[in-house]
Coordinates of C-alpha atoms in Angstrom, one line a residue:
X498 CA 115.8 118.8 76.9
X499 CA 112.7 117.4 78.6
X500 CA 111.5 119.1 81.8
X501 CA 110.6 116.4 84.4
X502 CA 107.6 118.2 85.8
X503 CA 106.1 119.1 82.5
X504 CA 106.6 115.6 81.1
X505 CA 105.2 114.0 84.2
X506 CA 102.1 116.3 83.9
X507 CA 101.7 115.2 80.3
X508 CA 102.0 111.5 81.1
X509 CA 99.5 111.8 84.0
X510 CA 97.0 113.6 81.6
X511 CA 96.8 110.3 79.6
X512 CA 94.3 108.0 81.5
X513 CA 96.5 104.9 81.1
X514 CA 94.6 102.4 83.3
X515 CA 96.3 99.0 83.0
X516 CA 96.9 97.8 80.4
X517 CA 98.2 101.1 79.0
X518 CA 98.4 101.9 75.3
X519 CA 98.4 104.7 72.8
X520 CA 98.6 108.3 73.9
X521 CA 100.8 107.9 77.0
X522 CA 103.3 106.1 74.8
X523 CA 103.1 108.8 72.2
X524 CA 104.1 111.4 74.8
X525 CA 107.1 109.4 76.1
X526 CA 108.2 108.5 72.6
X527 CA 108.2 112.2 71.5
X528 CA 110.3 113.2 74.5
X529 CA 112.8 110.3 74.0
X530 CA 113.1 110.8 70.2
X531 CA 113.9 114.5 70.7
X532 CA 116.9 113.3 72.8
X533 CA 118.3 111.0 70.2
X534 CA 116.9 107.8 71.4
X535 CA 116.0 105.0 69.0
X536 CA 112.4 104.1 70.1
X537 CA 110.7 100.8 69.3
X538 CA 107.1 100.2 70.3
X539 CA 105.5 96.8 70.0
X540 CA 102.3 95.0 71.1
X541 CA 102.6 91.5 72.6
X542 CA 100.1 88.8 73.6
X543 CA 96.5 87.8 73.2
X544 CA 93.5 87.9 75.5
X545 CA 92.9 87.4 78.3
X546 CA 96.2 88.9 79.5
X547 CA 97.0 90.8 76.3
X548 CA 97.4 92.6 74.1
X549 CA 100.0 94.8 75.8
X550 CA 101.9 97.7 74.4
X551 CA 105.6 98.1 75.3
X552 CA 108.4 100.6 74.6
X553 CA 112.1 100.0 74.2
X554 CA 114.4 103.0 73.7
X555 CA 118.1 103.0 73.5
X556 CA 120.9 105.5 72.8
X557 CA 124.6 105.2 72.5
X558 CA 127.0 102.4 71.5
X559 CA 128.3 99.1 72.8
X560 CA 131.7 100.5 73.5
X561 CA 131.3 101.2 77.2
X562 CA 128.9 100.4 80.1
X563 CA 125.3 99.7 79.4
X564 CA 122.8 101.2 81.9
X565 CA 119.1 100.5 81.8
X566 CA 116.1 102.0 83.4
X567 CA 112.8 100.1 83.7
X568 CA 109.3 101.3 84.5
X569 CA 105.6 101.2 83.7
X570 CA 103.2 103.7 82.2
X571 CA 100.1 101.8 83.3
X572 CA 98.2 102.8 86.5
X573 CA 95.6 101.3 88.7
X574 CA 92.0 102.6 88.4
X575 CA 91.6 105.9 90.3
X576 CA 88.5 105.0 92.2
X577 CA 85.8 107.4 93.5
X578 CA 86.3 110.3 95.9
X579 CA 89.2 112.4 94.5
X580 CA 89.3 116.0 95.4
X581 CA 90.1 116.8 91.7
X582 CA 90.4 115.2 88.3
X583 CA 92.8 112.2 88.8
X584 CA 94.1 112.7 85.3
X585 CA 94.5 116.4 85.2
X586 CA 98.2 116.4 86.2
X587 CA 97.9 119.6 88.1
X588 CA 100.4 121.2 90.5
X589 CA 98.7 122.5 93.6
X590 CA 100.5 123.7 96.8
X591 CA 103.9 122.4 95.4
X592 CA 102.5 118.9 94.9
X593 CA 101.9 117.2 91.5
X594 CA 98.5 115.5 91.8
X595 CA 97.1 112.7 89.7
X596 CA 97.0 108.9 89.3
X597 CA 100.6 107.8 88.5
X598 CA 102.3 110.8 90.1
X599 CA 104.0 108.5 92.5
X600 CA 103.6 105.1 90.8
X601 CA 105.4 105.7 88.6
X602 CA 105.1 108.3 85.8
X603 CA 107.1 111.0 87.6
X604 CA 110.1 108.6 87.9
X605 CA 109.9 107.9 84.2
X606 CA 109.8 111.6 83.5
X607 CA 112.7 112.2 85.9
X608 CA 114.9 109.6 84.2
X609 CA 114.0 110.9 80.8
X610 CA 114.9 114.5 81.8
X611 CA 118.1 113.2 83.4
X612 CA 119.1 111.4 80.2
X613 CA 118.6 114.6 78.4
X614 CA 121.2 116.3 80.6
X615 CA 123.8 113.5 80.1
X616 CA 124.7 113.6 76.4
X617 CA 128.5 113.2 76.8
X618 CA 128.4 109.6 77.9
X619 CA 130.2 106.5 76.7
X620 CA 128.3 103.2 76.4
X621 CA 124.5 102.9 76.2
X622 CA 121.4 104.0 78.0
X623 CA 118.2 101.9 77.5
X624 CA 114.7 102.5 78.8
X625 CA 112.5 99.4 79.3
X626 CA 108.9 100.6 79.6
X627 CA 105.8 98.4 79.8
X628 CA 102.1 99.1 79.7
X629 CA 101.3 96.2 82.0
X630 CA 102.9 96.1 85.4
X631 CA 99.8 96.7 87.5
X632 CA 97.9 93.9 85.8
X633 CA 98.8 90.3 84.9
X634 CA 102.2 91.4 83.6
X635 CA 102.3 88.4 81.3
X636 CA 103.2 90.2 78.1
X637 CA 104.9 93.3 79.6
X638 CA 108.5 93.2 80.9
X639 CA 108.8 89.5 80.1
X640 CA 108.2 90.4 76.4
X641 CA 110.6 93.3 76.6
X642 CA 113.3 91.1 78.0
X643 CA 112.8 88.6 75.1
X644 CA 113.1 91.5 72.6
X645 CA 116.2 92.8 74.3
X646 CA 117.8 89.3 74.2
X647 CA 117.0 89.1 70.5
X648 CA 118.6 92.4 69.8
X649 CA 121.6 91.7 72.0
X650 CA 120.7 94.5 74.4
X651 CA 122.0 93.1 77.7
X652 CA 122.6 95.8 80.3
X653 CA 125.3 95.8 82.9
X654 CA 122.9 97.2 85.4
X655 CA 119.2 98.1 85.6
X656 CA 117.5 100.7 87.8
X657 CA 113.8 100.3 88.3
X658 CA 112.0 103.6 89.2
X659 CA 109.5 102.2 91.6
X660 CA 108.6 104.4 94.6
X661 CA 110.9 103.0 97.2
X662 CA 111.4 105.9 99.6
X663 CA 109.5 105.5 102.9
X664 CA 109.5 108.8 104.8
X665 CA 111.9 111.0 102.8
X666 CA 113.2 110.9 99.2
X667 CA 116.4 108.9 99.4
X668 CA 115.9 106.9 102.5
X669 CA 115.5 103.5 100.9
X670 CA 116.9 101.5 98.0
X671 CA 115.3 98.1 97.2
X672 CA 117.9 95.4 96.5
X673 CA 115.5 92.4 96.4
X674 CA 111.9 91.3 96.7
X675 CA 110.1 88.4 98.2
X676 CA 108.5 85.8 96.0
X677 CA 104.7 85.7 95.5
X678 CA 102.3 82.9 94.8
X679 CA 98.4 82.8 94.9
X680 CA 96.8 79.4 95.5
X681 CA 93.2 78.4 95.0
X682 CA 91.8 75.4 96.9
X683 CA 88.4 74.0 96.0
X684 CA 86.7 71.1 97.9
X685 CA 83.9 69.3 96.0
X686 CA 80.9 68.0 98.0
X687 CA 77.4 66.7 97.2
X688 CA 74.6 69.2 97.6
X689 CA 71.6 68.1 99.7
X690 CA 69.1 69.0 102.4
X691 CA 70.5 69.8 105.9
X692 CA 67.9 67.5 107.4
X693 CA 69.3 64.5 105.4
X694 CA 73.1 64.7 105.8
X695 CA 73.5 61.1 104.9
X696 CA 72.3 61.9 101.4
X697 CA 74.9 64.7 101.0
X698 CA 78.6 65.4 101.4
X699 CA 79.4 68.7 103.1
X700 CA 82.7 70.1 101.8
X701 CA 83.0 72.8 104.5
X702 CA 84.4 70.7 107.3
X703 CA 87.1 69.3 104.9
X704 CA 88.0 72.9 103.9
X705 CA 88.2 74.0 107.5
X706 CA 90.6 71.1 108.3
X707 CA 92.8 72.0 105.3
X708 CA 93.0 75.7 106.4
X709 CA 93.7 74.6 110.0
X710 CA 96.6 72.4 108.9
X711 CA 97.9 75.3 106.7
X712 CA 97.6 77.8 109.5
X713 CA 99.9 75.6 111.7
X714 CA 102.7 75.9 109.1
X715 CA 105.7 78.1 110.0
X716 CA 107.7 78.2 106.8
X717 CA 110.9 79.7 108.1
X718 CA 112.5 82.3 110.5
X719 CA 113.6 84.7 107.8
X720 CA 117.1 85.5 106.8
X721 CA 119.7 88.2 106.8
X722 CA 117.9 90.1 104.1
X723 CA 114.3 88.9 104.2
X724 CA 111.6 88.7 106.8
X725 CA 109.9 85.3 107.5
X726 CA 107.8 83.9 104.7
X727 CA 104.0 84.0 105.4
X728 CA 100.9 82.3 104.3
X729 CA 97.7 84.4 104.3
X730 CA 94.2 83.2 103.5
X731 CA 92.6 86.0 101.5
X732 CA 89.1 84.6 100.9
X733 CA 86.8 81.7 101.9
X734 CA 83.7 81.2 99.7
X735 CA 80.7 78.8 99.7
X736 CA 78.2 80.8 97.7
X737 CA 75.2 79.4 99.5
X738 CA 72.3 81.8 100.0
X739 CA 70.0 79.1 101.5
X740 CA 69.9 78.2 105.2
X741 CA 68.8 74.6 104.7
X742 CA 71.1 73.4 101.9
X743 CA 74.4 71.7 102.2
X744 CA 76.6 73.3 99.5
X745 CA 78.1 71.5 96.6
X746 CA 81.5 73.0 97.0
X747 CA 83.7 75.2 99.2
X748 CA 86.8 77.2 98.2
X749 CA 89.5 79.4 99.6
X750 CA 92.4 81.4 98.2
X751 CA 95.8 81.8 99.8
X752 CA 98.5 84.4 99.1
X753 CA 102.1 83.4 100.1
X754 CA 105.0 85.9 100.2
X755 CA 108.2 84.0 100.6
X756 CA 112.0 84.5 100.9
X757 CA 114.9 82.8 99.4
X758 CA 114.5 79.7 101.6
X759 CA 111.4 78.8 99.6
X760 CA 110.5 78.1 96.0
X761 CA 107.1 78.7 94.5
X762 CA 106.6 75.2 93.1
X763 CA 107.6 73.6 96.4
X764 CA 105.1 75.7 98.3
X765 CA 102.3 74.8 95.8
X766 CA 103.2 71.1 96.2
X767 CA 103.1 71.4 100.0
X768 CA 99.6 72.9 100.0
X769 CA 98.4 70.3 97.4
X770 CA 99.6 67.5 99.6
X771 CA 97.8 68.9 102.7
X772 CA 94.6 69.4 100.7
X773 CA 94.6 66.0 99.2
X774 CA 95.3 64.3 102.5
X775 CA 92.2 66.0 104.1
X776 CA 89.9 65.6 101.1
X777 CA 90.6 63.4 98.0
X778 CA 88.1 65.5 96.2
X779 CA 90.1 68.7 96.7
X780 CA 91.7 70.5 93.8
X781 CA 94.6 73.0 94.0
X782 CA 95.5 75.5 91.3
X783 CA 98.2 78.2 91.6
X784 CA 99.9 81.1 89.9
X785 CA 103.5 82.0 90.8
X786 CA 104.1 85.7 90.3
X787 CA 107.8 85.5 91.0
X788 CA 110.6 83.9 93.0
X789 CA 112.5 85.7 95.7
X790 CA 115.6 87.5 94.5
X791 CA 118.4 89.5 95.9
X792 CA 121.0 91.7 94.3
X793 CA 123.8 91.6 97.0
X794 CA 125.2 95.0 98.0
X795 CA 127.8 96.0 95.5
X796 CA 128.5 98.2 92.5
X797 CA 124.9 99.0 91.6
X798 CA 123.6 99.8 95.1
X799 CA 126.9 101.6 95.9
X800 CA 126.4 103.8 92.8
X801 CA 122.8 104.7 93.6
X802 CA 123.6 105.3 97.3
X803 CA 126.5 107.6 96.3
X804 CA 124.2 109.6 94.0
X805 CA 121.6 109.9 96.8
X806 CA 124.1 111.2 99.3
X807 CA 125.5 113.7 96.8
X808 CA 122.1 115.2 96.1
X809 CA 120.2 114.8 99.4
X810 CA 122.9 114.1 102.1
X811 CA 121.1 110.9 103.1
X812 CA 122.6 107.5 103.4
X813 CA 119.9 105.2 102.2
X814 CA 118.9 101.9 103.8
X815 CA 119.0 98.7 101.6
X816 CA 115.7 96.9 101.9
X817 CA 113.8 93.9 100.5
X818 CA 110.4 94.9 102.1
X819 CA 107.2 95.4 100.2
X820 CA 105.4 93.7 97.4
X821 CA 106.5 92.4 94.0
X822 CA 107.7 94.5 91.1
X823 CA 109.0 93.8 87.6
X824 CA 112.5 93.6 89.0
X825 CA 111.7 89.9 89.6
X826 CA 111.9 89.4 85.8
X827 CA 114.7 91.9 85.1
X828 CA 117.1 90.2 87.6
X829 CA 117.4 87.3 85.2
X830 CA 119.0 89.8 82.7
X831 CA 121.4 91.7 85.0
X832 CA 121.9 93.1 88.5
X833 CA 118.8 95.1 89.5
X834 CA 118.0 97.7 92.2
X835 CA 115.0 99.9 92.7
X836 CA 114.9 103.6 93.7
X837 CA 112.2 106.2 93.4
X838 CA 109.8 108.6 95.1
X839 CA 108.2 108.5 98.5
X840 CA 105.5 105.8 98.3
X841 CA 103.0 107.1 100.9
X842 CA 100.2 107.9 98.4
X843 CA 100.7 105.3 95.7
X844 CA 97.4 103.6 94.7
X845 CA 95.5 105.9 97.1
X846 CA 92.9 108.6 96.4
X847 CA 94.6 112.0 95.7
X848 CA 97.9 110.4 94.8
X849 CA 100.5 113.2 94.7
X850 CA 104.3 113.7 94.7
X851 CA 106.2 116.8 95.8
X852 CA 107.5 118.9 93.0
X853 CA 110.8 119.3 94.9
X854 CA 111.1 115.5 95.2
X855 CA 110.6 115.0 91.5
X856 CA 113.3 117.6 90.7
X857 CA 115.6 116.1 93.3
X858 CA 115.0 112.6 91.8
X859 CA 115.9 114.0 88.4
X860 CA 119.2 115.2 89.9
X861 CA 119.8 111.8 91.5
X862 CA 119.2 110.0 88.3
X863 CA 121.5 112.4 86.4
X864 CA 124.2 111.7 89.0
X865 CA 123.7 108.0 88.6
X866 CA 124.1 108.2 84.9
X867 CA 127.2 110.4 85.1
X868 CA 128.8 108.1 87.7
X869 CA 127.9 105.0 85.6
X870 CA 128.7 106.2 82.1
X871 CA 130.8 109.3 82.2
X872 CA 133.1 109.1 85.2
X873 CA 133.6 105.3 84.7
X874 CA 134.3 105.8 81.1
X875 CA 136.9 108.5 81.9
X876 CA 138.5 106.2 84.4
X877 CA 138.6 103.4 81.9
X878 CA 140.3 105.6 79.3
X879 CA 142.8 106.8 81.9
X880 CA 143.6 103.2 82.9
X881 CA 144.0 102.2 79.2
X882 CA 146.3 105.1 78.5
X883 CA 148.4 104.3 81.5
X884 CA 148.7 100.7 80.4
X885 CA 150.0 101.8 77.0

């Protein structure tokens, strides 16, 4: 049986900066194989977004519920200024320190340990683990979903182990996420001397007009589950070191986070129309990272909330706040919710998770599995016997 803390330490000790591959998958595969999981590892994709290593592990049969857990072994770069080795995986003052301690190697370790405790289950447990969630995510969970469909591994529910808790472990479950799109605007001009503007075409005023028109947009007022959609300029660039030269081009980038009232393609088209109206020489390119989604409150969120209450005594809030996650892909496969550790230090220097929280998270995941696969299976058998 895997120990959550020891497994988390071993995973953190593998410097798996995105895209992750190799040693960190070896550690997880060994732990899962020891618990009777059938483990498949495969590499997907080509440069520039690939290759990416992924892991799909499953145990059980198709006779009964199918519960999946999804997560990622890749981490963001640690950065400079840590008080210790970011990949040491050390416990100090009852905190597990290291890159990935919160986001999200400890959650993967906790679920693996929980699965080791729940052997008497009906149905199937599947782990969906990618090495590329923090990066482009082109060949990560998307490729895993394709592999699952090809194998007929369609879960009834999926729990994603992202760090969702805000102030205390158990205070928040994520049941949806806003959509995300980045848009690049470039306005072409004609370079020339500032003293002879008639011989040049300055692209900056046109870009300013475009950004002014975009700034005036109010997309919506939000909804019952989502905050209002927002458009944020994230950079404006000219790249002109000279004081007496009209530049040849000017560009800007936008990031839009949007709710279910919007669609990514519609937002891109709206920005494109504004840009072209202000400057026929403007070009717009975009990348849609995901559409808004919601798993309405119901069996999955009720199941997780009941486990949280049983272990912590808290009644978690249901939320859609925060950035994107791979749940945006998994929701096309089955109902999805996210639950994990306190997110205060994710992506920060000296990332750390409380040992007590990791142990409690393991208990919660165990409780979720028992409610989903053991107690429900018993109830199903009881109902079947009564019908006979």
